[in-house]
């Protein structure tokens, strides 16, 4: 059975577990910060704004995670110290700057009251293909928001795009990726929930 809970309901002891699932789920994207998933999870754990994270639990263990924010809410509260402690002065500083510039602040089309932005949906590799991310998304969509967006999904991430489509999202915008050849994908895809009849 899959149970979905808010990070702040589960408390501080789940903070490292959320970070581990996040880092494992985005291992390829985060590899420029570090390939040591334990150190990377330790660097990200203190930055998580727990009330904005949701977890799909299987037998009490996090199987999938995602954030949901509205208006000016944030998923991360970046701080220099944990990044530098875990990743070193140079790499920690660069990671901190990237997190601040890319993961903090409302993105185009988001940040409005009543509009839930869902992001960093990640499934622990041991639980992939078992319905944890879908159960997580379905529970989030039952929350009290007028509408939902998912922004900046790589056009090559067919698993994520398939998941979002399966729970009622459709693409509404594509934006070219900078340095697409080097990045390994061409566009960021933005999706919104299809209005329910």
mmCIF file of C-alpha atoms in Angstrom:
data_model
loop_
_atom_site.group_PDB
_atom_site.id
_atom_site.type_symbol
_atom_site.label_atom_id
_atom_site.label_comp_id
_atom_site.label_asym_id
_atom_site.label_seq_id
_atom_site.Cartn_x
_atom_site.Cartn_y
_atom_site.Cartn_z
ATOM 1 C CA UNK A 1 0.000 0.000 0.000
ATOM 2 C CA UNK A 2 1.209 3.499 -0.850
ATOM 3 C CA UNK A 3 0.590 6.294 1.650
ATOM 4 C CA UNK A 4 1.127 9.966 0.727
ATOM 5 C CA UNK A 5 2.143 12.438 3.431
ATOM 6 C CA UNK A 6 3.497 15.976 3.768
ATOM 7 C CA UNK A 7 7.123 16.352 4.774
ATOM 8 C CA UNK A 8 6.340 18.531 7.792
ATOM 9 C CA UNK A 9 3.800 15.978 9.078
ATOM 10 C CA UNK A 10 6.493 13.314 9.060
ATOM 11 C CA UNK A 11 9.053 15.588 10.678
ATOM 12 C CA UNK A 12 12.770 16.183 10.682
ATOM 13 C CA UNK A 13 13.791 12.539 10.686
ATOM 14 C CA UNK A 14 12.449 12.255 7.118
ATOM 15 C CA UNK A 15 14.480 15.207 5.822
ATOM 16 C CA UNK A 16 17.536 13.075 4.878
ATOM 17 C CA UNK A 17 15.260 10.455 3.306
ATOM 18 C CA UNK A 18 13.547 13.030 1.067
ATOM 19 C CA UNK A 19 16.957 14.322 -0.017
ATOM 20 C CA UNK A 20 18.175 10.795 -0.821
ATOM 21 C CA UNK A 21 15.195 10.071 -3.079
ATOM 22 C CA UNK A 22 15.563 13.489 -4.734
ATOM 23 C CA UNK A 23 19.274 13.005 -5.404
ATOM 24 C CA UNK A 24 18.877 9.419 -6.643
ATOM 25 C CA UNK A 25 15.969 10.408 -8.862
ATOM 26 C CA UNK A 26 17.917 13.277 -10.424
ATOM 27 C CA UNK A 27 21.356 11.630 -10.301
ATOM 28 C CA UNK A 28 22.166 12.453 -13.924
ATOM 29 C CA UNK A 29 21.111 16.104 -13.565
ATOM 30 C CA UNK A 30 22.951 16.556 -10.268
ATOM 31 C CA UNK A 31 26.143 14.748 -11.353
ATOM 32 C CA UNK A 32 27.879 18.048 -12.149
ATOM 33 C CA UNK A 33 27.521 18.965 -8.459
ATOM 34 C CA UNK A 34 28.806 15.589 -7.233
ATOM 35 C CA UNK A 35 28.624 11.900 -8.099
ATOM 36 C CA UNK A 36 28.650 10.966 -4.406
ATOM 37 C CA UNK A 37 24.923 10.630 -3.722
ATOM 38 C CA UNK A 38 25.378 10.437 0.060
ATOM 39 C CA UNK A 39 27.295 13.725 0.230
ATOM 40 C CA UNK A 40 24.902 15.375 -2.196
ATOM 41 C CA UNK A 41 21.878 14.255 -0.167
ATOM 42 C CA UNK A 42 23.556 15.566 2.999
ATOM 43 C CA UNK A 43 24.108 18.917 1.234
ATOM 44 C CA UNK A 44 20.482 19.177 0.031
ATOM 45 C CA UNK A 45 18.684 17.874 3.141
ATOM 46 C CA UNK A 46 19.030 21.091 5.228
ATOM 47 C CA UNK A 47 17.729 23.172 2.303
ATOM 48 C CA UNK A 48 14.335 21.450 1.990
ATOM 49 C CA UNK A 49 11.264 23.448 3.063
ATOM 50 C CA UNK A 50 9.476 20.407 4.509
ATOM 51 C CA UNK A 51 5.905 21.727 4.412
ATOM 52 C CA UNK A 52 6.132 21.980 0.626
ATOM 53 C CA UNK A 53 7.356 18.427 0.028
ATOM 54 C CA UNK A 54 5.122 15.376 -0.400
ATOM 55 C CA UNK A 55 6.231 11.779 -0.011
ATOM 56 C CA UNK A 56 4.804 8.506 -1.277
ATOM 57 C CA UNK A 57 5.650 5.960 1.399
ATOM 58 C CA UNK A 58 5.870 2.204 0.887
ATOM 59 C CA UNK A 59 6.076 0.363 4.224
ATOM 60 C CA UNK A 60 7.059 3.670 5.833
ATOM 61 C CA UNK A 61 9.989 4.309 3.491
ATOM 62 C CA UNK A 62 9.956 7.157 0.927
ATOM 63 C CA UNK A 63 9.478 5.715 -2.562
ATOM 64 C CA UNK A 64 8.740 8.968 -4.411
ATOM 65 C CA UNK A 65 8.905 12.680 -3.580
ATOM 66 C CA UNK A 66 7.761 15.973 -5.106
ATOM 67 C CA UNK A 67 7.309 19.566 -4.066
ATOM 68 C CA UNK A 68 4.127 21.614 -4.331
ATOM 69 C CA UNK A 69 4.342 25.391 -3.964
ATOM 70 C CA UNK A 70 1.922 28.266 -4.344
ATOM 71 C CA UNK A 71 2.566 31.980 -4.755
ATOM 72 C CA UNK A 72 5.852 32.926 -3.116
ATOM 73 C CA UNK A 73 6.389 29.590 -1.353
ATOM 74 C CA UNK A 74 9.700 27.855 -1.957
ATOM 75 C CA UNK A 75 10.789 24.219 -2.087
ATOM 76 C CA UNK A 76 14.367 25.099 -1.090
ATOM 77 C CA UNK A 77 15.902 27.579 1.338
ATOM 78 C CA UNK A 78 19.518 27.675 0.086
ATOM 79 C CA UNK A 79 22.334 28.142 2.585
ATOM 80 C CA UNK A 80 26.070 28.265 1.904
ATOM 81 C CA UNK A 81 27.215 26.292 4.912
ATOM 82 C CA UNK A 82 25.747 22.811 4.228
ATOM 83 C CA UNK A 83 26.731 22.966 0.564
ATOM 84 C CA UNK A 84 30.316 23.961 1.318
ATOM 85 C CA UNK A 85 30.628 21.488 4.216
ATOM 86 C CA UNK A 86 29.490 18.527 2.117
ATOM 87 C CA UNK A 87 30.800 19.443 -1.334
ATOM 88 C CA UNK A 88 33.856 21.570 -0.574
ATOM 89 C CA UNK A 89 34.400 25.298 -0.886
ATOM 90 C CA UNK A 90 34.437 25.613 -4.689
ATOM 91 C CA UNK A 91 31.888 22.952 -5.649
ATOM 92 C CA UNK A 92 29.652 23.881 -2.695
ATOM 93 C CA UNK A 93 29.697 27.546 -3.685
ATOM 94 C CA UNK A 94 28.854 26.749 -7.306
ATOM 95 C CA UNK A 95 26.056 24.378 -6.261
ATOM 96 C CA UNK A 96 24.634 26.997 -3.914
ATOM 97 C CA UNK A 97 24.631 29.615 -6.692
ATOM 98 C CA UNK A 98 22.927 27.228 -9.114
ATOM 99 C CA UNK A 99 20.272 26.283 -6.552
ATOM 100 C CA UNK A 100 19.587 29.970 -5.811
ATOM 101 C CA UNK A 101 19.375 30.940 -9.476
ATOM 102 C CA UNK A 102 17.523 27.904 -10.834
ATOM 103 C CA UNK A 103 15.395 26.504 -7.991
ATOM 104 C CA UNK A 104 14.358 29.600 -6.009
ATOM 105 C CA UNK A 105 11.798 32.219 -7.008
ATOM 106 C CA UNK A 106 8.640 31.966 -9.062
ATOM 107 C CA UNK A 107 9.193 30.879 -12.626
ATOM 108 C CA UNK A 108 7.363 32.306 -15.605
ATOM 109 C CA UNK A 109 3.695 31.337 -15.413
ATOM 110 C CA UNK A 110 3.871 30.199 -11.782
ATOM 111 C CA UNK A 111 3.730 32.066 -8.486
ATOM 112 C CA UNK A 112 0.040 32.930 -8.585
ATOM 113 C CA UNK A 113 -2.330 32.364 -5.658
ATOM 114 C CA UNK A 114 -4.373 29.183 -6.123
ATOM 115 C CA UNK A 115 -1.920 27.776 -8.672
ATOM 116 C CA UNK A 116 0.088 24.819 -7.420
ATOM 117 C CA UNK A 117 3.473 24.285 -9.034
ATOM 118 C CA UNK A 118 4.584 20.664 -8.838
ATOM 119 C CA UNK A 119 8.267 19.969 -9.263
ATOM 120 C CA UNK A 120 11.191 17.639 -8.687
ATOM 121 C CA UNK A 121 9.012 14.554 -8.900
ATOM 122 C CA UNK A 122 11.495 11.766 -8.218
ATOM 123 C CA UNK A 123 11.171 8.049 -7.619
ATOM 124 C CA UNK A 124 13.767 6.030 -5.775
ATOM 125 C CA UNK A 125 15.270 3.611 -8.325
ATOM 126 C CA UNK A 126 14.214 0.622 -6.183
ATOM 127 C CA UNK A 127 10.551 1.661 -6.552
ATOM 128 C CA UNK A 128 10.396 2.675 -10.221
ATOM 129 C CA UNK A 129 7.551 1.231 -12.235
ATOM 130 C CA UNK A 130 5.504 0.310 -9.160
ATOM 131 C CA UNK A 131 3.046 3.206 -9.098
ATOM 132 C CA UNK A 132 4.567 5.336 -6.329
ATOM 133 C CA UNK A 133 4.974 8.482 -8.446
ATOM 134 C CA UNK A 134 1.475 8.110 -9.920
ATOM 135 C CA UNK A 135 -0.066 7.682 -6.460
ATOM 136 C CA UNK A 136 1.896 10.728 -5.301
ATOM 137 C CA UNK A 137 0.669 12.832 -8.229
ATOM 138 C CA UNK A 138 -2.937 11.714 -7.753
ATOM 139 C CA UNK A 139 -2.828 12.669 -4.065
ATOM 140 C CA UNK A 140 -1.312 16.075 -4.874
ATOM 141 C CA UNK A 141 -4.048 16.737 -7.434
ATOM 142 C CA UNK A 142 -6.644 16.249 -4.683
ATOM 143 C CA UNK A 143 -5.147 19.121 -2.674
ATOM 144 C CA UNK A 144 -6.942 22.440 -2.411
ATOM 145 C CA UNK A 145 -5.573 24.325 -5.428
ATOM 146 C CA UNK A 146 -7.477 25.863 -8.301
ATOM 147 C CA UNK A 147 -5.052 24.472 -10.867
ATOM 148 C CA UNK A 148 -1.607 22.907 -11.234
ATOM 149 C CA UNK A 149 1.497 23.364 -13.397
ATOM 150 C CA UNK A 150 4.580 21.267 -13.990
ATOM 151 C CA UNK A 151 7.407 23.337 -15.468
ATOM 152 C CA UNK A 152 10.695 22.630 -17.219
ATOM 153 C CA UNK A 153 10.520 18.918 -17.978
ATOM 154 C CA UNK A 154 13.190 17.803 -20.449
ATOM 155 C CA UNK A 155 11.667 16.800 -23.774
ATOM 156 C CA UNK A 156 13.715 13.578 -23.615
ATOM 157 C CA UNK A 157 12.247 12.547 -20.244
ATOM 158 C CA UNK A 158 9.529 10.283 -21.643
ATOM 159 C CA UNK A 159 8.884 8.594 -18.289
ATOM 160 C CA UNK A 160 8.058 11.907 -16.598
ATOM 161 C CA UNK A 161 6.028 13.223 -19.527
ATOM 162 C CA UNK A 162 4.078 9.948 -19.639
ATOM 163 C CA UNK A 163 3.375 10.165 -15.917
ATOM 164 C CA UNK A 164 2.077 13.725 -16.158
ATOM 165 C CA UNK A 165 -0.122 12.906 -19.155
ATOM 166 C CA UNK A 166 -1.530 9.856 -17.341
ATOM 167 C CA UNK A 167 -2.844 12.062 -14.524
ATOM 168 C CA UNK A 168 -4.383 14.707 -16.784
ATOM 169 C CA UNK A 169 -1.651 17.168 -17.774
ATOM 170 C CA UNK A 170 -1.046 18.493 -21.269
ATOM 171 C CA UNK A 171 1.793 20.455 -22.789
ATOM 172 C CA UNK A 172 1.174 24.168 -23.207
ATOM 173 C CA UNK A 173 4.635 25.522 -23.949
ATOM 174 C CA UNK A 174 8.093 24.470 -25.141
ATOM 175 C CA UNK A 175 11.200 26.530 -24.647
ATOM 176 C CA UNK A 176 14.564 25.832 -26.252
ATOM 177 C CA UNK A 177 17.298 24.556 -23.974
ATOM 178 C CA UNK A 178 20.464 26.617 -23.915
ATOM 179 C CA UNK A 179 23.399 24.653 -25.281
ATOM 180 C CA UNK A 180 20.996 21.867 -26.301
ATOM 181 C CA UNK A 181 23.609 19.557 -27.814
ATOM 182 C CA UNK A 182 25.729 19.686 -24.686
ATOM 183 C CA UNK A 183 22.690 19.388 -22.416
ATOM 184 C CA UNK A 184 21.443 16.285 -24.232
ATOM 185 C CA UNK A 185 17.916 17.559 -24.884
ATOM 186 C CA UNK A 186 16.329 20.239 -27.049
ATOM 187 C CA UNK A 187 13.406 21.782 -25.148
ATOM 188 C CA UNK A 188 11.900 22.331 -21.731
ATOM 189 C CA UNK A 189 8.268 21.276 -21.728
ATOM 190 C CA UNK A 190 5.731 23.040 -19.497
ATOM 191 C CA UNK A 191 2.472 21.303 -18.677
ATOM 192 C CA UNK A 192 -0.816 22.229 -17.034
ATOM 193 C CA UNK A 193 -3.686 20.133 -15.859
ATOM 194 C CA UNK A 194 -6.439 19.695 -18.401
ATOM 195 C CA UNK A 195 -9.654 21.277 -17.029
ATOM 196 C CA UNK A 196 -11.955 18.621 -15.605
ATOM 197 C CA UNK A 197 -15.528 18.546 -16.974
#
